[in-house]
Amino acid sequence: MKLPVGQAILGANDRVAGENRADFARGGVFVVNLMSAPGSGKTAILERTLAALAPQRRVGVIEGDVQGRLDAERLLRVADVPVVQINTDPVYGGECHLDARMIRGALPQLALDALDLVIVENVGNIVCPAEFDIGEDRRVMVLSVTEGEDKPLKYPLMFRVADALLLNKVDLVPALGTDLDAYRANVARVNPQLPVFALSARTGEGFDAWLAWLAAQTR
Ligand code: MG
Ligand code: ZN
C-alpha cells in the first residue's frame, strides 16, 4: 500500500521520536515541548521558569529557531544551564518547526545523565510544531492575551495535543480590556480537559500554579 507523502513523513518522524524517547528514559530526563506562535512569550516564560527551577533541578534547554542564538543568549543571562541551539536554516531547509530528527541531531551536545528536565523551545509557529512528536513527555502551549480569543477555534490542533496551556501577558488585561472568560471558553470548546494557567512572565503573576503543575508532572 502506498501511503500519502504526509503520512509517510510523519511515520518516519514517529520512529525517530521513539528513539529519542528511549534515550530520554535511559537518561532519566523528563522532556517538555514548549510551543506557540512567535511573540507569545515562550522565551520570557523560560527565563522565569529557569530562574525558579535551575537552582534545585538539573535543567537543560534545546532552543529551536530558524536563525540565530538570540533566545539562547537571553536564557544564559538568567541561568547557568546547558543550552543547545538548533537553527533550522540552513541545515534543515529553514523549517518552521522542530522534528524528531533535529532533536536527535542535537542530543550528542546534551549530557542526559546529568539532567532531570529538558525544556525544548520550539520554533515560533502555532500550526505545524503540533504535528511532530519529538519524543517529549509533555506538550505545553503558550497563548498570549494579545493574540485574540478566536485562536483555539482557528488553530485547534495545538490546543488538542497540548497537556497544558499557559495564557501569558495577563498583566496587560486591564489595559487591553481582554475578556479572559472568552479565551477560556474557546479553549474549552476545543479541549475541555486542557489545564489553563493564566500568568505573566513579566510580573511573575500566576507562576506558582504553573511551576506546581510542572513539578507534579515530573515527580
Ligand atoms: Mg523565543
Ligand atoms: Zn513547520
CSV table of N, CA, C and O in Angstrom, one decimal, residues 26-88:
chain,number,residue,atom,x,y,z
A,26,ARG,N,16.3,6.5,29.3
A,26,ARG,CA,17.6,5.9,29.8
A,26,ARG,C,18.3,6.9,30.7
A,26,ARG,O,18.9,6.6,31.7
A,27,GLY,N,18.3,8.2,30.2
A,27,GLY,CA,19.0,9.3,31.0
A,27,GLY,C,18.2,9.8,32.2
A,27,GLY,O,18.7,10.6,32.9
A,28,GLY,N,17.0,9.3,32.4
A,28,GLY,CA,16.2,9.8,33.5
A,28,GLY,C,15.8,11.2,33.3
A,28,GLY,O,15.7,12.0,34.3
A,29,VAL,N,15.5,11.6,32.1
A,29,VAL,CA,15.2,13.0,31.8
A,29,VAL,C,13.7,13.1,31.4
A,29,VAL,O,13.2,12.4,30.6
A,30,PHE,N,13.0,14.1,32.0
A,30,PHE,CA,11.7,14.5,31.6
A,30,PHE,C,11.7,15.6,30.6
A,30,PHE,O,12.5,16.6,30.8
A,31,VAL,N,11.0,15.5,29.5
A,31,VAL,CA,11.1,16.5,28.4
A,31,VAL,C,9.8,17.2,28.2
A,31,VAL,O,8.7,16.6,28.0
A,32,VAL,N,9.9,18.5,28.1
A,32,VAL,CA,8.7,19.4,27.9
A,32,VAL,C,8.9,20.1,26.5
A,32,VAL,O,10.0,20.7,26.3
A,33,ASN,N,8.0,20.0,25.6
A,33,ASN,CA,8.0,20.7,24.3
A,33,ASN,C,7.1,21.9,24.4
A,33,ASN,O,5.9,21.8,24.6
A,34,LEU,N,7.8,23.1,24.4
A,34,LEU,CA,7.1,24.4,24.6
A,34,LEU,C,6.8,25.0,23.2
A,34,LEU,O,7.7,25.3,22.5
A,35,MET,N,5.6,25.2,22.9
A,35,MET,CA,5.2,25.6,21.6
A,35,MET,C,4.3,26.8,21.6
A,35,MET,O,3.4,27.0,22.6
A,36,SER,N,4.4,27.7,20.6
A,36,SER,CA,3.4,28.8,20.5
A,36,SER,C,3.7,29.6,19.2
A,36,SER,O,4.7,29.3,18.5
A,37,ALA,N,2.9,30.5,18.9
A,37,ALA,CA,3.2,31.4,17.8
A,37,ALA,C,4.4,32.3,18.1
A,37,ALA,O,4.7,32.4,19.3
A,38,PRO,N,5.0,33.0,17.2
A,38,PRO,CA,6.1,33.9,17.5
A,38,PRO,C,5.5,35.0,18.4
A,38,PRO,O,4.4,35.6,18.1
A,39,GLY,N,6.3,35.4,19.4
A,39,GLY,CA,5.9,36.6,20.2
A,39,GLY,C,4.9,36.3,21.3
A,39,GLY,O,4.5,37.2,22.0
A,40,SER,N,4.6,35.0,21.6
A,40,SER,CA,3.6,34.7,22.7
A,40,SER,C,4.3,34.8,24.0
A,40,SER,O,3.6,34.9,25.1
A,41,GLY,N,5.7,34.7,24.0
A,41,GLY,CA,6.4,34.8,25.3
A,41,GLY,C,7.0,33.5,25.8
A,41,GLY,O,7.3,33.3,27.0
A,42,LYS,N,7.3,32.6,24.9
A,42,LYS,CA,8.0,31.3,25.3
A,42,LYS,C,9.3,31.6,26.0
A,42,LYS,O,9.6,31.0,27.0
A,43,THR,N,10.1,32.4,25.4
A,43,THR,CA,11.4,32.7,26.0
A,43,THR,C,11.3,33.4,27.3
A,43,THR,O,12.0,33.1,28.3
A,44,ALA,N,10.4,34.4,27.4
A,44,ALA,CA,10.2,35.1,28.7
A,44,ALA,C,9.7,34.1,29.8
A,44,ALA,O,10.1,34.2,30.9
A,45,ILE,N,8.9,33.2,29.4
A,45,ILE,CA,8.4,32.2,30.4
A,45,ILE,C,9.5,31.3,30.8
A,45,ILE,O,9.7,30.9,31.9
A,46,LEU,N,10.4,30.9,29.8
A,46,LEU,CA,11.5,30.1,30.1
A,46,LEU,C,12.5,30.8,31.0
A,46,LEU,O,13.0,30.2,32.0
A,47,GLU,N,12.7,32.1,30.8
A,47,GLU,CA,13.6,32.8,31.6
A,47,GLU,C,13.2,32.7,33.1
A,47,GLU,O,14.0,32.4,34.0
A,48,ARG,N,11.9,33.0,33.3
A,48,ARG,CA,11.4,33.0,34.7
A,48,ARG,C,11.3,31.6,35.3
A,48,ARG,O,11.6,31.4,36.5
A,49,THR,N,11.0,30.6,34.4
A,49,THR,CA,10.9,29.2,34.9
A,49,THR,C,12.3,28.7,35.2
A,49,THR,O,12.5,28.0,36.3
A,50,LEU,N,13.3,29.0,34.4
A,50,LEU,CA,14.7,28.5,34.7
A,50,LEU,C,15.2,29.2,36.0
A,50,LEU,O,15.9,28.6,36.8
A,51,ALA,N,14.9,30.5,36.1
A,51,ALA,CA,15.4,31.2,37.3
A,51,ALA,C,14.8,30.6,38.6
A,51,ALA,O,15.5,30.5,39.6
A,52,ALA,N,13.6,30.0,38.5
A,52,ALA,CA,12.9,29.4,39.6
A,52,ALA,C,13.4,28.0,39.9
A,52,ALA,O,13.6,27.5,41.0
A,53,LEU,N,13.7,27.2,38.8
A,53,LEU,CA,14.0,25.8,38.9
A,53,LEU,C,15.5,25.5,38.9
A,53,LEU,O,15.9,24.5,39.6
A,54,ALA,N,16.3,26.3,38.2
A,54,ALA,CA,17.7,25.9,38.0
A,54,ALA,C,18.5,25.7,39.2
A,54,ALA,O,19.4,24.8,39.3
A,55,PRO,N,18.2,26.5,40.3
A,55,PRO,CA,19.0,26.2,41.5
A,55,PRO,C,18.8,24.8,42.0
A,55,PRO,O,19.8,24.2,42.5
A,56,GLN,N,17.6,24.3,42.0
A,56,GLN,CA,17.3,23.0,42.6
A,56,GLN,C,17.4,21.8,41.6
A,56,GLN,O,17.8,20.7,41.9
A,57,ARG,N,16.8,22.1,40.4
A,57,ARG,CA,16.7,21.0,39.4
A,57,ARG,C,17.8,21.1,38.4
A,57,ARG,O,18.3,22.2,38.0
A,58,ARG,N,18.2,19.9,37.8
A,58,ARG,CA,19.2,19.9,36.8
A,58,ARG,C,18.5,20.0,35.4
A,58,ARG,O,17.9,19.1,34.9
A,59,VAL,N,18.5,21.3,34.9
A,59,VAL,CA,17.6,21.6,33.7
A,59,VAL,C,18.5,21.9,32.5
A,59,VAL,O,19.6,22.5,32.7
A,60,GLY,N,18.1,21.4,31.4
A,60,GLY,CA,18.8,21.8,30.1
A,60,GLY,C,17.7,22.3,29.2
A,60,GLY,O,16.5,22.1,29.3
A,61,VAL,N,18.2,23.0,28.1
A,61,VAL,CA,17.3,23.6,27.2
A,61,VAL,C,17.7,23.3,25.8
A,61,VAL,O,18.9,23.3,25.5
A,62,ILE,N,16.8,23.0,24.9
A,62,ILE,CA,17.0,23.0,23.5
A,62,ILE,C,16.2,24.1,22.8
A,62,ILE,O,15.0,24.2,23.0
A,63,GLU,N,16.9,25.0,22.2
A,63,GLU,CA,16.3,26.2,21.6
A,63,GLU,C,16.1,26.0,20.1
A,63,GLU,O,17.1,25.8,19.4
A,64,GLY,N,14.9,26.1,19.6
A,64,GLY,CA,14.7,26.0,18.2
A,64,GLY,C,14.4,27.3,17.6
A,64,GLY,O,13.5,28.0,18.0
A,65,ASP,N,15.1,27.7,16.6
A,65,ASP,CA,14.8,29.0,15.8
A,65,ASP,C,15.2,28.7,14.4
A,65,ASP,O,16.1,27.9,14.1
A,66,VAL,N,14.7,29.5,13.5
A,66,VAL,CA,15.1,29.4,12.1
A,66,VAL,C,16.5,29.9,12.0
A,66,VAL,O,17.4,29.2,11.4
A,67,GLN,N,16.8,31.0,12.6
A,67,GLN,CA,18.2,31.5,12.6
A,67,GLN,C,18.6,32.1,13.9
A,67,GLN,O,17.7,32.6,14.6
A,68,GLY,N,19.9,32.2,14.2
A,68,GLY,CA,20.4,33.0,15.3
A,68,GLY,C,20.3,32.3,16.7
A,68,GLY,O,19.8,31.2,16.8
A,69,ARG,N,20.9,33.0,17.7
A,69,ARG,CA,21.1,32.5,19.0
A,69,ARG,C,20.5,33.5,20.0
A,69,ARG,O,20.9,33.4,21.2
A,70,LEU,N,19.6,34.4,19.6
A,70,LEU,CA,19.2,35.5,20.5
A,70,LEU,C,18.5,34.9,21.7
A,70,LEU,O,18.8,35.4,22.8
A,71,ASP,N,17.6,33.9,21.6
A,71,ASP,CA,16.9,33.4,22.7
A,71,ASP,C,17.8,32.6,23.6
A,71,ASP,O,17.8,32.7,24.9
A,72,ALA,N,18.7,31.8,23.0
A,72,ALA,CA,19.7,31.1,23.9
A,72,ALA,C,20.5,32.0,24.7
A,72,ALA,O,20.8,31.8,25.9
A,73,GLU,N,20.9,33.2,24.1
A,73,GLU,CA,21.7,34.1,24.9
A,73,GLU,C,20.9,34.8,26.0
A,73,GLU,O,21.5,35.0,27.1
A,74,ARG,N,19.6,35.0,25.8
A,74,ARG,CA,18.8,35.5,26.8
A,74,ARG,C,18.7,34.6,28.0
A,74,ARG,O,18.9,35.0,29.2
A,75,LEU,N,18.6,33.3,27.7
A,75,LEU,CA,18.5,32.3,28.8
A,75,LEU,C,19.8,32.1,29.6
A,75,LEU,O,19.8,32.0,30.8
A,76,LEU,N,20.9,32.2,28.8
A,76,LEU,CA,22.2,32.1,29.5
A,76,LEU,C,22.5,33.3,30.4
A,76,LEU,O,23.3,33.1,31.4
A,77,ARG,N,21.8,34.4,30.2
A,77,ARG,CA,21.9,35.5,31.1
A,77,ARG,C,21.2,35.3,32.5
A,77,ARG,O,21.6,35.9,33.4
A,78,VAL,N,20.2,34.5,32.5
A,78,VAL,CA,19.4,34.3,33.7
A,78,VAL,C,19.7,33.0,34.5
A,78,VAL,O,19.5,32.9,35.7
A,79,ALA,N,20.3,32.0,33.8
A,79,ALA,CA,20.5,30.8,34.4
A,79,ALA,C,21.8,30.1,33.9
A,79,ALA,O,22.0,30.2,32.7
A,80,ASP,N,22.5,29.4,34.7
A,80,ASP,CA,23.7,28.7,34.3
A,80,ASP,C,23.3,27.3,34.0
A,80,ASP,O,23.4,26.3,34.8
A,81,VAL,N,22.7,27.1,32.8
A,81,VAL,CA,22.2,25.8,32.4
A,81,VAL,C,22.7,25.5,30.9
A,81,VAL,O,23.1,26.4,30.2
A,82,PRO,N,22.9,24.2,30.6
A,82,PRO,CA,23.2,23.9,29.2
A,82,PRO,C,22.1,24.3,28.3
A,82,PRO,O,21.0,23.9,28.5
A,83,VAL,N,22.5,25.0,27.2
A,83,VAL,CA,21.5,25.4,26.2
A,83,VAL,C,22.1,25.0,24.8
A,83,VAL,O,23.2,25.4,24.5
A,84,VAL,N,21.3,24.2,24.1
A,84,VAL,CA,21.8,23.7,22.8
A,84,VAL,C,20.9,24.4,21.8
A,84,VAL,O,19.6,24.4,21.9
A,85,GLN,N,21.5,25.0,20.8
A,85,GLN,CA,20.7,25.7,19.8
A,85,GLN,C,20.5,24.9,18.5
A,85,GLN,O,21.5,24.3,18.0
A,86,ILE,N,19.3,24.8,18.1
A,86,ILE,CA,19.0,24.2,16.7
A,86,ILE,C,18.6,25.3,15.8
A,86,ILE,O,17.6,26.0,16.2
A,87,ASN,N,19.3,25.6,14.7
A,87,ASN,CA,18.8,26.5,13.7
A,87,ASN,C,18.3,25.7,12.5
A,87,ASN,O,19.1,24.9,12.0
A,88,THR,N,17.1,25.9,12.1
A,88,THR,CA,16.6,25.1,11.0
A,88,THR,C,17.1,25.6,9.7
A,88,THR,O,17.1,24.9,8.7
